[in-house]
C-alpha positions as a Python dict, from the first residue, in 0.01 Angstrom:
ca = {
    (1, 'M'): (0, 0, 0),
    (2, 'N'): (284, 236, 86),
    (3, 'Q'): (442, 181, -256),
    (4, 'E'): (109, 238, -427),
    (5, 'H'): (59, 556, -226),
    (6, 'K'): (402, 685, -330),
    (7, 'K'): (327, 600, -692),
    (8, 'D'): (-5, 786, -674),
    (9, 'N'): (167, 1092, -527),
    (10, 'F'): (436, 1082, -795),
    (11, 'M'): (182, 1062, -1076),
    (12, 'R'): (-26, 1341, -920),
    (13, 'N'): (277, 1569, -882),
    (14, 'L'): (390, 1490, -1237),
    (15, 'F'): (46, 1577, -1370),
    (16, 'I'): (37, 1905, -1178),
    (17, 'S'): (388, 1995, -1302),
    (18, 'L'): (287, 1933, -1661),
    (19, 'I'): (-19, 2156, -1621),
    (20, 'V'): (196, 2435, -1474),
    (21, 'I'): (445, 2409, -1763),
    (22, 'V'): (164, 2426, -2020),
    (23, 'I'): (14, 2732, -1849),
    (24, 'I'): (354, 2907, -1845),
    (25, 'L'): (412, 2832, -2214),
    (26, 'L'): (66, 2952, -2312),
    (27, 'G'): (115, 3267, -2107),
    (28, 'F'): (450, 3343, -2270),
    (29, 'N'): (308, 3284, -2617),
    (30, 'Y'): (18, 3519, -2543),
    (31, 'W'): (252, 3791, -2413),
    (32, 'Q'): (481, 3763, -2715),
    (33, 'Q'): (185, 3779, -2954),
    (34, 'K'): (50, 4089, -2784),
    (35, 'S'): (395, 4249, -2808),
    (36, 'T'): (392, 4224, -3186),
    (37, 'E'): (26, 4271, -3272),
    (38, 'A'): (-161, 4599, -3282),
    (39, 'P'): (-393, 4658, -2986),
    (40, 'E'): (-764, 4703, -3037),
    (41, 'G'): (-900, 5051, -3080),
    (42, 'D'): (-766, 5376, -3221),
    (43, 'V'): (-545, 5581, -2995),
    (44, 'P'): (-499, 5955, -3045),
    (45, 'A'): (-132, 6035, -3097),
    (46, 'T'): (-138, 6412, -3116),
    (47, 'A'): (228, 6435, -3010),
    (48, 'A'): (341, 6271, -3336),
    (49, 'S'): (606, 6489, -3494),
    (50, 'P'): (556, 6632, -3844),
    (51, 'L'): (758, 6509, -4139),
    (52, 'R'): (1128, 6576, -4105),
    (53, 'S'): (1397, 6635, -4363),
    (54, 'D'): (1570, 6309, -4267),
    (55, 'D'): (1253, 6096, -4280),
    (56, 'H'): (1234, 5808, -4523),
    (57, 'I'): (933, 5894, -4738),
    (58, 'I'): (748, 5756, -5037),
    (59, 'G'): (528, 6035, -5166),
    (60, 'K'): (515, 6408, -5114),
    (61, 'S'): (718, 6559, -4832),
    (62, 'N'): (453, 6828, -4778),
    (63, 'A'): (157, 6591, -4809),
    (64, 'K'): (-172, 6668, -4637),
    (65, 'V'): (-226, 6297, -4568),
    (66, 'T'): (54, 6105, -4399),
    (67, 'L'): (78, 5743, -4295),
    (68, 'V'): (362, 5695, -4049),
    (69, 'E'): (478, 5344, -3965),
    (70, 'Y'): (683, 5271, -3655),
    (71, 'A'): (837, 4937, -3740),
    (72, 'D'): (1071, 4663, -3623),
    (73, 'L'): (1272, 4490, -3895),
    (74, 'Q'): (1275, 4163, -3699),
    (75, 'C'): (897, 4166, -3649),
    (76, 'P'): (708, 3907, -3862),
    (77, 'A'): (397, 4129, -3869),
    (78, 'C'): (604, 4418, -4009),
    (79, 'K'): (739, 4182, -4274),
    (80, 'A'): (382, 4094, -4372),
    (81, 'F'): (284, 4462, -4393),
    (82, 'E'): (588, 4574, -4594),
    (83, 'P'): (462, 4485, -4945),
    (84, 'I'): (115, 4616, -4861),
    (85, 'L'): (241, 4954, -4746),
    (86, 'T'): (483, 5009, -5033),
    (87, 'K'): (214, 4908, -5282),
    (88, 'L'): (-34, 5151, -5127),
    (89, 'A'): (228, 5426, -5136),
    (90, 'A'): (286, 5363, -5507),
    (91, 'T'): (-91, 5355, -5570),
    (92, 'H'): (-130, 5702, -5422),
    (93, 'A'): (185, 5848, -5579),
    (94, 'N'): (-20, 6117, -5755),
    (95, 'D'): (-228, 6203, -5448),
    (96, 'D'): (-143, 6440, -5167),
    (97, 'F'): (-9, 6146, -4967),
    (98, 'A'): (311, 6032, -4798),
    (99, 'Y'): (415, 5703, -4640),
    (100, 'V'): (684, 5748, -4376),
    (101, 'Y'): (900, 5474, -4223),
    (102, 'R'): (1037, 5515, -3870),
    (103, 'Y'): (1217, 5278, -3637),
    (104, 'F'): (1064, 5105, -3335),
    (105, 'P'): (1292, 4809, -3255),
    (106, 'L'): (1141, 4594, -2979),
    (107, 'V'): (1476, 4513, -2826),
    (108, 'N'): (1324, 4320, -2535),
    (109, 'I'): (1205, 4040, -2766),
    (110, 'H'): (1404, 4090, -3088),
    (111, 'S'): (1777, 4065, -3025),
    (112, 'H'): (1886, 4182, -3372),
    (113, 'A'): (1621, 4450, -3434),
    (114, 'L'): (1850, 4736, -3332),
    (115, 'L'): (2138, 4602, -3542),
    (116, 'A'): (1912, 4577, -3846),
    (117, 'A'): (1780, 4929, -3795),
    (118, 'H'): (2136, 5066, -3784),
    (119, 'Y'): (2232, 4890, -4106),
    (120, 'N'): (1910, 4994, -4279),
    (121, 'E'): (1978, 5356, -4186),
    (122, 'A'): (2340, 5324, -4297),
    (123, 'A'): (2221, 5192, -4635),
    (124, 'G'): (2013, 5507, -4665),
    (125, 'I'): (2330, 5714, -4647),
    (126, 'Q'): (2437, 5541, -4969),
    (127, 'G'): (2097, 5603, -5125),
    (128, 'K'): (1955, 5252, -5088),
    (129, 'F'): (1734, 5270, -4782),
    (130, 'W'): (1426, 5115, -4942),
    (131, 'E'): (1626, 4844, -5121),
    (132, 'M'): (1790, 4741, -4794),
    (133, 'N'): (1459, 4767, -4610),
    (134, 'H'): (1298, 4528, -4857),
    (135, 'M'): (1596, 4291, -4847),
    (136, 'L'): (1597, 4271, -4467),
    (137, 'Y'): (1229, 4184, -4460),
    (138, 'Q'): (1259, 3929, -4739),
    (139, 'K'): (1555, 3761, -4569),
    (140, 'Q'): (1419, 3799, -4217),
    (141, 'D'): (1399, 3424, -4154),
    (142, 'E'): (1771, 3391, -4230),
    (143, 'W'): (1917, 3659, -4003),
    (144, 'A'): (1656, 3711, -3730),
    (145, 'E'): (1782, 3435, -3501),
    (146, 'A'): (2127, 3383, -3654),
    (147, 'L'): (2446, 3406, -3449),
    (148, 'D'): (2615, 3567, -3750),
    (149, 'A'): (2331, 3812, -3822),
    (150, 'E'): (2566, 4104, -3888),
    (151, 'D'): (2769, 3906, -4142),
    (152, 'K'): (2450, 3799, -4318),
    (153, 'I'): (2328, 4158, -4335),
    (154, 'K'): (2662, 4269, -4479),
    (155, 'G'): (2622, 3997, -4739),
    (156, 'Y'): (2282, 4135, -4840),
    (157, 'A'): (2438, 4480, -4866),
    (158, 'A'): (2704, 4349, -5101),
    (159, 'T'): (2440, 4205, -5334),
    (160, 'L'): (2281, 4551, -5346),
    (161, 'G'): (2611, 4701, -5457),
    (162, 'L'): (2675, 4890, -5135),
    (163, 'D'): (3018, 4976, -5004),
    (164, 'V'): (3018, 4730, -4714),
    (165, 'T'): (3315, 4887, -4534),
    (166, 'K'): (3150, 5229, -4534),
    (167, 'L'): (2818, 5069, -4444),
    (168, 'S'): (2966, 4907, -4135),
    (169, 'T'): (3133, 5232, -4030),
    (170, 'D'): (2812, 5429, -4075),
    (171, 'A'): (2604, 5165, -3896),
    (172, 'N'): (2822, 5207, -3590),
    (173, 'S'): (2837, 5587, -3609),
    (174, 'Q'): (2694, 5819, -3346),
    (175, 'S'): (2466, 5994, -3595),
    (176, 'V'): (2296, 5669, -3702),
    (177, 'S'): (2272, 5552, -3341),
    (178, 'D'): (2113, 5883, -3240),
    (179, 'K'): (1858, 5876, -3521),
    (180, 'V'): (1740, 5523, -3440),
    (181, 'A'): (1739, 5598, -3067),
    (182, 'N'): (1537, 5918, -3117),
    (183, 'S'): (1281, 5732, -3327),
    (184, 'L'): (1251, 5468, -3055),
    (185, 'K'): (1211, 5735, -2787),
    (186, 'E'): (943, 5905, -2992),
    (187, 'A'): (750, 5580, -3029),
    (188, 'N'): (766, 5525, -2654),
    (189, 'K'): (661, 5884, -2588),
    (190, 'L'): (355, 5828, -2806),
    (191, 'G'): (265, 5529, -2592),
    (192, 'L'): (311, 5281, -2876),
    (193, 'N'): (365, 4924, -2759),
    (194, 'S'): (345, 4705, -3068),
    (195, 'T'): (468, 4677, -3423),
    (196, 'P'): (378, 4775, -3677),
    (197, 'S'): (218, 5087, -3530),
    (198, 'L'): (43, 5294, -3797),
    (199, 'L'): (-50, 5659, -3754),
    (200, 'L'): (-274, 5817, -4015),
    (201, 'N'): (-261, 6196, -3986),
    (202, 'G'): (-147, 6162, -3626),
    (203, 'V'): (-410, 5908, -3520),
    (204, 'K'): (-312, 5552, -3439),
    (205, 'I'): (-522, 5317, -3647),
    (206, 'T'): (-597, 4948, -3613),
    (207, 'V'): (-671, 4753, -3930),
    (208, 'K'): (-776, 4392, -3973),
    (209, 'N'): (-671, 4355, -4335),
    (210, 'E'): (-539, 4536, -4641),
    (211, 'Q'): (-882, 4653, -4750),
    (212, 'D'): (-940, 4827, -4415),
    (213, 'L'): (-618, 5021, -4465),
    (214, 'R'): (-706, 5105, -4826),
    (215, 'D'): (-1044, 5239, -4717),
    (216, 'L'): (-897, 5455, -4441),
    (217, 'I'): (-634, 5606, -4670),
    (218, 'A'): (-886, 5669, -4950),
    (219, 'R'): (-1121, 5838, -4704),
    (220, 'A'): (-842, 6055, -4567),
    (221, 'I'): (-731, 6161, -4917),
    (222, 'A'): (-1088, 6237, -5022),
    (223, 'N'): (-1134, 6436, -4704),
    (224, 'S'): (-816, 6636, -4772),
    (225, 'K'): (-954, 6730, -5116),
    (226, 'G'): (-1277, 6859, -4968),
    (227, 'N'): (-1492, 6570, -5089),
    (228, 'M'): (-1624, 6497, -4743),
    (229, 'A'): (-1805, 6724, -4501),
    (230, 'T'): (-1613, 6600, -4200),
    (231, 'S'): (-1327, 6822, -4089),
    (232, 'T'): (-975, 6686, -4130),
    (233, 'S'): (-901, 6793, -3775),
    (234, 'S'): (-1146, 6541, -3632),
    (235, 'T'): (-976, 6239, -3478),
    (236, 'T'): (-1288, 6032, -3549),
    (237, 'T'): (-1259, 6083, -3926),
    (238, 'F'): (-1007, 5805, -3965),
    (239, 'K'): (-1142, 5557, -3715),
    (240, 'N'): (-1172, 5202, -3836),
    (241, 'K'): (-1539, 5110, -3869),
}
């Protein structure tokens, strides 16, 4: 009986331990997902800075309608959004519209996000910001968890025809470090906590799919041209319905 009692206790403790492990794993997975997905609801972000001379922009620098993305190059959700956003920017090339890319590396969960941001910015110094941006997203699965991530990124740069020695020097420069750090500080100041974070005319928007985003942008552009009665200053104008 004593042996059977010990066996019952062992099995009971093993079962409880397995349950605890499963709960911990589920909790971690939920936290990580929430760290990279956009929260529900639209959050006013009136402190968002206007377009700057050193911003990376597709569209008009003095556009009335701006879509600002705060992104993490190691974020899978940002990778999924990249072709959508660049396609939308090209679609509205003739409108009073600008798509702006800013850095928001989630360094607590993405160990190479800051490194990638530095190299992307350094590529911009050689006039190939968007090419490097696209390459880093396309090759994300290769470098994101790699021990030799920096070497891989330099390899991508070489295929783009960049001066890799200069790229490395610029990536480690104070000016590049400051720009990425300032973008990160701005994102935190705005209360952003996920990537990609999208701000349409200073209002944080949440979209479920590409069509939602298309509709919001089209509405904003129409509004800027006076085709809608609602004032462009209203933060409810661009809320996702």
